[in-house]
PDB file of C-alpha atoms in Angstrom:
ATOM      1  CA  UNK A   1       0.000   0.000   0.000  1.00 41.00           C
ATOM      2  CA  UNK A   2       1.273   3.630  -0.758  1.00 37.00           C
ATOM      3  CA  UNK A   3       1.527   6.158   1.469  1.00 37.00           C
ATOM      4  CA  UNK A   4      -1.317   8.041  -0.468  1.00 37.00           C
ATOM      5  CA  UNK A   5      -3.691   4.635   0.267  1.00 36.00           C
ATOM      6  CA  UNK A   6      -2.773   4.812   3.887  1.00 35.00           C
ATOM      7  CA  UNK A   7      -3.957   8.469   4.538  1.00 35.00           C
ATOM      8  CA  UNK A   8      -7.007   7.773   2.290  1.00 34.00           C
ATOM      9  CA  UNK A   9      -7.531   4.509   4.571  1.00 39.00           C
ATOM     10  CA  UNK A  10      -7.181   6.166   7.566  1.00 38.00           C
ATOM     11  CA  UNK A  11      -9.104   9.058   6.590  1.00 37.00           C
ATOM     12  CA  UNK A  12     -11.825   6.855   5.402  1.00 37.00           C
ATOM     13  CA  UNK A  13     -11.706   4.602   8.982  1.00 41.00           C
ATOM     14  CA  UNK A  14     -11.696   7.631  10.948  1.00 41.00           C
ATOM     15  CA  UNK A  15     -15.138   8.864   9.298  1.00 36.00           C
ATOM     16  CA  UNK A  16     -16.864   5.609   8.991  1.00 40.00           C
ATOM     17  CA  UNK A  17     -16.136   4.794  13.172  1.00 41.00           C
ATOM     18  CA  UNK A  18     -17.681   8.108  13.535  1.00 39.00           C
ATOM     19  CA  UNK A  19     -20.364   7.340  11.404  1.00 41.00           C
ATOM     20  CA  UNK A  20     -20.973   4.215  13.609  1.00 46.00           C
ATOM     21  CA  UNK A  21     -20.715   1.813  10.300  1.00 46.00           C
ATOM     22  CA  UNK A  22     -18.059  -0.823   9.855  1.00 46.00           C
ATOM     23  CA  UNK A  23     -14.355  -0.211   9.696  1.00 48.00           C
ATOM     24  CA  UNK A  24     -12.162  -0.173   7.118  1.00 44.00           C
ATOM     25  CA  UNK A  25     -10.763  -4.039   6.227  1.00 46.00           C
ATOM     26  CA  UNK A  26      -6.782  -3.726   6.605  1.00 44.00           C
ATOM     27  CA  UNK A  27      -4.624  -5.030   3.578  1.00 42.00           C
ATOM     28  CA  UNK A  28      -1.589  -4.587   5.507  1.00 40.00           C
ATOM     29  CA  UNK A  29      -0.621  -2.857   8.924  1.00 40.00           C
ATOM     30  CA  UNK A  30       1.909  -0.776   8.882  1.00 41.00           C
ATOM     31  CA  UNK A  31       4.474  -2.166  11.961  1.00 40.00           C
ATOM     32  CA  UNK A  32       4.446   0.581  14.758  1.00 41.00           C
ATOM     33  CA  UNK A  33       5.745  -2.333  17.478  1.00 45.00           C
ATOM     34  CA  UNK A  34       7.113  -5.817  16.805  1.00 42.00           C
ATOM     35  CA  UNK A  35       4.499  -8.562  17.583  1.00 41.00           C
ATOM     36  CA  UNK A  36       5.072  -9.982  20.977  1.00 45.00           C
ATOM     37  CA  UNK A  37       3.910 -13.554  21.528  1.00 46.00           C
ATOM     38  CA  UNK A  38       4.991 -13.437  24.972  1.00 62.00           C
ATOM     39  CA  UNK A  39       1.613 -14.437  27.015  1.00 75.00           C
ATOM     40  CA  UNK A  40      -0.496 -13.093  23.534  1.00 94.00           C
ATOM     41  CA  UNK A  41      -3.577 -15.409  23.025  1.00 97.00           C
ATOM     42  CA  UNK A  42      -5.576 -15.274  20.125  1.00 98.00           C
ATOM     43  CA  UNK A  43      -8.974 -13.616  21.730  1.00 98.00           C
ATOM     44  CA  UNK A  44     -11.225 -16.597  20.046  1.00 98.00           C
ATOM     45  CA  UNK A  45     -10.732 -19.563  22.160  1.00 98.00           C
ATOM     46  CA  UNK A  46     -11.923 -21.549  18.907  1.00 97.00           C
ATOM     47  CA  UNK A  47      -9.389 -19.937  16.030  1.00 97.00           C
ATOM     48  CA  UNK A  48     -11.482 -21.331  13.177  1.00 97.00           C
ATOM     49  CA  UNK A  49     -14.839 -19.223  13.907  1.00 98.00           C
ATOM     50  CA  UNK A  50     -12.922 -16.154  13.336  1.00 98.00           C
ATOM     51  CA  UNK A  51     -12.906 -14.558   9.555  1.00 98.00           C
ATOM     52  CA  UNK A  52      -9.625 -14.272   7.651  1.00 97.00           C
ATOM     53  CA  UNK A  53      -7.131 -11.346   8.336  1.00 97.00           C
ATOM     54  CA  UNK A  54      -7.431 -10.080   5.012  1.00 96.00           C
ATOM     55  CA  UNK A  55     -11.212  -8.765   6.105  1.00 97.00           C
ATOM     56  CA  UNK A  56     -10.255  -7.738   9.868  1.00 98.00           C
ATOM     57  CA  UNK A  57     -10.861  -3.775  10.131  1.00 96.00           C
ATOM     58  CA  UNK A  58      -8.937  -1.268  11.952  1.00 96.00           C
ATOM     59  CA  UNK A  59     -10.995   1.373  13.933  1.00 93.00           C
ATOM     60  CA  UNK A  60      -9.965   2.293  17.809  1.00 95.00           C
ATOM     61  CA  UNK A  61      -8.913  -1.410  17.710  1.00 97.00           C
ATOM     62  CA  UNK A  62      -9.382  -4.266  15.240  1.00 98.00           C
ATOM     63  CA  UNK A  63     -12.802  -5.724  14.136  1.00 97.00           C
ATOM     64  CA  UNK A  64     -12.629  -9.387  13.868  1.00 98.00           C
ATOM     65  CA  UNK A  65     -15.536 -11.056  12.123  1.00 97.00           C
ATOM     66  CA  UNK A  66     -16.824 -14.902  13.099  1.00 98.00           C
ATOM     67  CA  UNK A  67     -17.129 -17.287  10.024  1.00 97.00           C
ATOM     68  CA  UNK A  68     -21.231 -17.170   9.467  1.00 97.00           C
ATOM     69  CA  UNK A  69     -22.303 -14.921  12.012  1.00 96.00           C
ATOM     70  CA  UNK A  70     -20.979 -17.255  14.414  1.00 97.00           C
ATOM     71  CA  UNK A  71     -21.729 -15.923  18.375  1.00 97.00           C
ATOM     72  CA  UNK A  72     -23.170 -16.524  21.612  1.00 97.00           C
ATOM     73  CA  UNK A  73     -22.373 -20.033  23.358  1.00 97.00           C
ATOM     74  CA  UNK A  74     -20.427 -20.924  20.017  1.00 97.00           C
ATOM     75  CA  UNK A  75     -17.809 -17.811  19.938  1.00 98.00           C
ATOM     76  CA  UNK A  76     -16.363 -17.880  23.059  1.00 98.00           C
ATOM     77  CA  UNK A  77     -13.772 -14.439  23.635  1.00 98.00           C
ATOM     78  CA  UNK A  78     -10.825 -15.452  26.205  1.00 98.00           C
ATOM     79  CA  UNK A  79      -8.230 -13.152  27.699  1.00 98.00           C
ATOM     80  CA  UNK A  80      -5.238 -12.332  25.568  1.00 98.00           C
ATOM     81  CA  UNK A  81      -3.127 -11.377  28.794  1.00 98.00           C
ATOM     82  CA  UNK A  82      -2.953 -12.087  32.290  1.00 97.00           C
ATOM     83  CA  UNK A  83      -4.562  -9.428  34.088  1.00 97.00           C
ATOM     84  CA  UNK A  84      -7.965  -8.035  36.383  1.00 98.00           C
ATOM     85  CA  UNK A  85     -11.108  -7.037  34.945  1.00 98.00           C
ATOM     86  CA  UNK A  86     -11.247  -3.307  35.790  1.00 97.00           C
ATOM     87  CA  UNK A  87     -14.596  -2.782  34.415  1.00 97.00           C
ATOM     88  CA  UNK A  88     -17.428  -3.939  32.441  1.00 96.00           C
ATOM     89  CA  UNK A  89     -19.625  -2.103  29.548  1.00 95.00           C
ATOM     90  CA  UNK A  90     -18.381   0.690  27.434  1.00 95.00           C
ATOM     91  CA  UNK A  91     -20.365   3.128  25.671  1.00 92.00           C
ATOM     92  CA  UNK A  92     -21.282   1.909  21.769  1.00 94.00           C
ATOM     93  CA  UNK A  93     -19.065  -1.146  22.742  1.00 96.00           C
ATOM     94  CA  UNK A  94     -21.967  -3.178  24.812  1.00 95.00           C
ATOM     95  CA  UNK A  95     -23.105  -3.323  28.624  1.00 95.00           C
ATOM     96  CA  UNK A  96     -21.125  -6.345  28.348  1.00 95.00           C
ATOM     97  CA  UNK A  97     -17.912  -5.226  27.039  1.00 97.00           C
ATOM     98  CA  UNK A  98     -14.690  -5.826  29.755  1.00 98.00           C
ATOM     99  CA  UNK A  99     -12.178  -4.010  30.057  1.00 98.00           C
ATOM    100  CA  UNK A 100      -8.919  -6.085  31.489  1.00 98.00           C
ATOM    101  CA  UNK A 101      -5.769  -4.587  32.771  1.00 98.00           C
ATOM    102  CA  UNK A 102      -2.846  -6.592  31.914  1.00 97.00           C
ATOM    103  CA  UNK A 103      -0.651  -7.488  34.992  1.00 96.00           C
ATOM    104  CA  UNK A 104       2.143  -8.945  33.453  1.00 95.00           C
ATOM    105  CA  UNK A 105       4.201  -9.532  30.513  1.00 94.00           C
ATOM    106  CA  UNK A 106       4.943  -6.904  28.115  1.00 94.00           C
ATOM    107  CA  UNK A 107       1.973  -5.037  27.854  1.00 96.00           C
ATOM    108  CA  UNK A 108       1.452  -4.933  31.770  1.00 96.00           C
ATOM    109  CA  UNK A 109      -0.180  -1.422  32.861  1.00 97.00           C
ATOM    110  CA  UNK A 110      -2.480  -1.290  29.705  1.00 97.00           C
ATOM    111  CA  UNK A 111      -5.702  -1.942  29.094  1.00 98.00           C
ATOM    112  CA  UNK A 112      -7.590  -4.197  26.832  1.00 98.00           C
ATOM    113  CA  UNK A 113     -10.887  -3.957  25.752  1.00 98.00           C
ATOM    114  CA  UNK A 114     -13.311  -6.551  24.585  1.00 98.00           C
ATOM    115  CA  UNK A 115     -16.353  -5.001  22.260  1.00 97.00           C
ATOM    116  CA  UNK A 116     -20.010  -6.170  20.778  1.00 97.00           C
ATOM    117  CA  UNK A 117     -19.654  -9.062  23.598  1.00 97.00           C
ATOM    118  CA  UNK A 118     -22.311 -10.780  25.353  1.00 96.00           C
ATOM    119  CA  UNK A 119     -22.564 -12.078  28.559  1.00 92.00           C
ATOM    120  CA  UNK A 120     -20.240 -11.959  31.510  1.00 90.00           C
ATOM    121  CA  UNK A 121     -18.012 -14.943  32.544  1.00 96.00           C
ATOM    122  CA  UNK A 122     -15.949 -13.149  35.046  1.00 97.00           C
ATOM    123  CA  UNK A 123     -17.221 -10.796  37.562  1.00 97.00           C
ATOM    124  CA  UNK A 124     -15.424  -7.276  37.825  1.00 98.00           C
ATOM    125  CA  UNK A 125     -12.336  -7.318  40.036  1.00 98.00           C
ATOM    126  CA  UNK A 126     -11.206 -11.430  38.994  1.00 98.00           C
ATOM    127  CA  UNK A 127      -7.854 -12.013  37.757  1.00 98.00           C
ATOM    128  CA  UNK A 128      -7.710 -14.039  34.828  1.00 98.00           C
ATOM    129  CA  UNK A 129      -5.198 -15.551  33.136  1.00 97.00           C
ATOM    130  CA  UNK A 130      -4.053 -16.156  29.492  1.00 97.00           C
ATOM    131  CA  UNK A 131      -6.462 -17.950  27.550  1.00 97.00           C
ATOM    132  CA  UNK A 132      -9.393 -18.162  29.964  1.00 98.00           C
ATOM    133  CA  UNK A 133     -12.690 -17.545  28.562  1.00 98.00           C
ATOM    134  CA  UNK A 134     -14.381 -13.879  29.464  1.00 98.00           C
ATOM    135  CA  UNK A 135     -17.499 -13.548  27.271  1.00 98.00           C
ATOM    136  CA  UNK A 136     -18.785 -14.371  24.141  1.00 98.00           C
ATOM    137  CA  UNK A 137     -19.463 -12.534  20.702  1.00 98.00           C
ATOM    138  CA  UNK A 138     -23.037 -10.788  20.945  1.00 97.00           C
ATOM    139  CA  UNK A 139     -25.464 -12.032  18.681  1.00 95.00           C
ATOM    140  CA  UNK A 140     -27.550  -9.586  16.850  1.00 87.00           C
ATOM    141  CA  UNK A 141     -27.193  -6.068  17.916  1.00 90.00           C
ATOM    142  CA  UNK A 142     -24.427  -5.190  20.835  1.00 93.00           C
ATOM    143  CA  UNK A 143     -23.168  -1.604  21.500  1.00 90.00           C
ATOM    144  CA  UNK A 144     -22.809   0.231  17.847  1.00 91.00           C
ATOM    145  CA  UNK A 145     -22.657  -3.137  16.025  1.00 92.00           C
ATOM    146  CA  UNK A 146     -25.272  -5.170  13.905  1.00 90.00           C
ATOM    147  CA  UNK A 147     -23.273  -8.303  13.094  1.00 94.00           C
ATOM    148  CA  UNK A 148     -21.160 -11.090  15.715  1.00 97.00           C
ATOM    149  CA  UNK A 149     -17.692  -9.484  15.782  1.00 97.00           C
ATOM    150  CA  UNK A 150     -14.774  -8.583  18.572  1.00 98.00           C
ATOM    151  CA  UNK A 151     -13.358  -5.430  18.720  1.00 98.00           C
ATOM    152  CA  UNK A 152     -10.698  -5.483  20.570  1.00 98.00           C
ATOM    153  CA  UNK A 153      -8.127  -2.364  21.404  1.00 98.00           C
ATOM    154  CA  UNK A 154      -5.450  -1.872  23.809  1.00 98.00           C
ATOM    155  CA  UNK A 155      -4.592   1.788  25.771  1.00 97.00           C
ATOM    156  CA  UNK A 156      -1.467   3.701  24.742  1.00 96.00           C
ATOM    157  CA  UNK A 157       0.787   3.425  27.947  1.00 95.00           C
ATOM    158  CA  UNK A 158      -0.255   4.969  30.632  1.00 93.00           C
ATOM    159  CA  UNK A 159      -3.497   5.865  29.088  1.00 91.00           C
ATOM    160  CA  UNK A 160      -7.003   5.745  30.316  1.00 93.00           C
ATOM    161  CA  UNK A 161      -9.039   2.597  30.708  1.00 91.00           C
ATOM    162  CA  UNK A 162     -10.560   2.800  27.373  1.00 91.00           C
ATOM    163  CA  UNK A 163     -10.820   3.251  24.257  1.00 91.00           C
ATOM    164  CA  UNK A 164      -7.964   4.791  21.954  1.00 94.00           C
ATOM    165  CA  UNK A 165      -8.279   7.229  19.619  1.00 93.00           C
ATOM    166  CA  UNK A 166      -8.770   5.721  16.209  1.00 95.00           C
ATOM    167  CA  UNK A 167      -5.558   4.148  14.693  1.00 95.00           C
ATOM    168  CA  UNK A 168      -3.538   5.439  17.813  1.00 96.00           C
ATOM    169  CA  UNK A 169      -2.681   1.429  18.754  1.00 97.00           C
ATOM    170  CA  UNK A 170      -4.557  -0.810  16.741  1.00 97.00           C
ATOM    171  CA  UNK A 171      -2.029  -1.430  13.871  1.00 96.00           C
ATOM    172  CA  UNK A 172      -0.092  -2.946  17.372  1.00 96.00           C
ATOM    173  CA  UNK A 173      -3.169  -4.971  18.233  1.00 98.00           C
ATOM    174  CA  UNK A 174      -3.097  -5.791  14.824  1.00 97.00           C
ATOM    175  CA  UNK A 175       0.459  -7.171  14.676  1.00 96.00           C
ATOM    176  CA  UNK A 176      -0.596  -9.295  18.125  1.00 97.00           C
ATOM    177  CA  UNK A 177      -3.800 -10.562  16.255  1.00 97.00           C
ATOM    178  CA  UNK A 178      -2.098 -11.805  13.468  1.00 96.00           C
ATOM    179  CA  UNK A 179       1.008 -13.570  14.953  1.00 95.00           C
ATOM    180  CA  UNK A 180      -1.297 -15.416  17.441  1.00 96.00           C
ATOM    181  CA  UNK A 181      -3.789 -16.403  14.591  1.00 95.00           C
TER     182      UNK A 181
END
């Protein structure tokens, strides 16, 4: 992708995520951070319900679809890091949505959010670890969304609990994503 394509990418993300419609699919991140797979799990705790990378979006973090609107008891979301669930529901994200802080590892200190999820597997203030299972895609509509599908996002360091900016850290989430996929 030229550097042209990226602005006009970006430009077009940024207007569609304020538009509430669906992000932008990503060709090819641009590599702001090496992928880590130090304590990284893939958020699907099934790997073969989610849709390829070449139609993930970028937003405030990365959209990942489920293969035929797959959700609910079927799409379970686990926790990429070790950490404690700070919170739970974010505006246009879901009720649902948790928020995780990550207590070790590389990305310890930051947050990562879980969007358009369903259903709460861990109560507020649990530790979790690596792997275990949080939520599950919503089904139907969730937050700003009308189709099954994560978004998940990760603070700048030292930033708030949620959400980034558009673009500010999902090309890292995105470099995460893909090496775990």
């Amino acid at each position: 992708m030229r550097r042209g394509q990226v602005r006009f990418s970006v430009l077009v993300a940024g207007v569609l995520a304020l538009a509430g419609a669906a992000p932008v699919p990503v060709q090819a991140a641009q590599a702001a951070d090496p992928p880590s797979a130090s304590t990284f799990v893939f958020p699907f705790q099934d790997k073969k319900i989610a849709t390829p990378k070449a139609r993930w979006g970028i937003s405030q973090g990365v959209d990942v679809g489920t293969v035929g609107g797959t959700c609910g008891d079927q799409a379970v979301v686990v926790s990429t890091d070790p950490g404690k669930v700070i919170r739970e529901g974010i505006n246009a994200f879901g009720p649902d949505a948790p928020v995780i802080q990550v207590t070790s590892g590389p990305r310890a200190g930051r947050y990562i959010y879980y969007g358009y999820t369903k259903g709460d597997l861990v109560p507020v203030g649990a530790e979790v670890q690596a792997g275990q299972p949080i939520t599950h895609v919503g089904c139907g509509s969730v937050g700003m969304s009308s189709t099954p599908r994560l978004e998940i996002g990760i603070s700048l360091p030292g930033g708030p609990t949620c959400c980034p900016g558009v673009r500010q850290t999902s090309e890292q989430m995105y470099n995460w994503l893909a090496a775990a996929y």
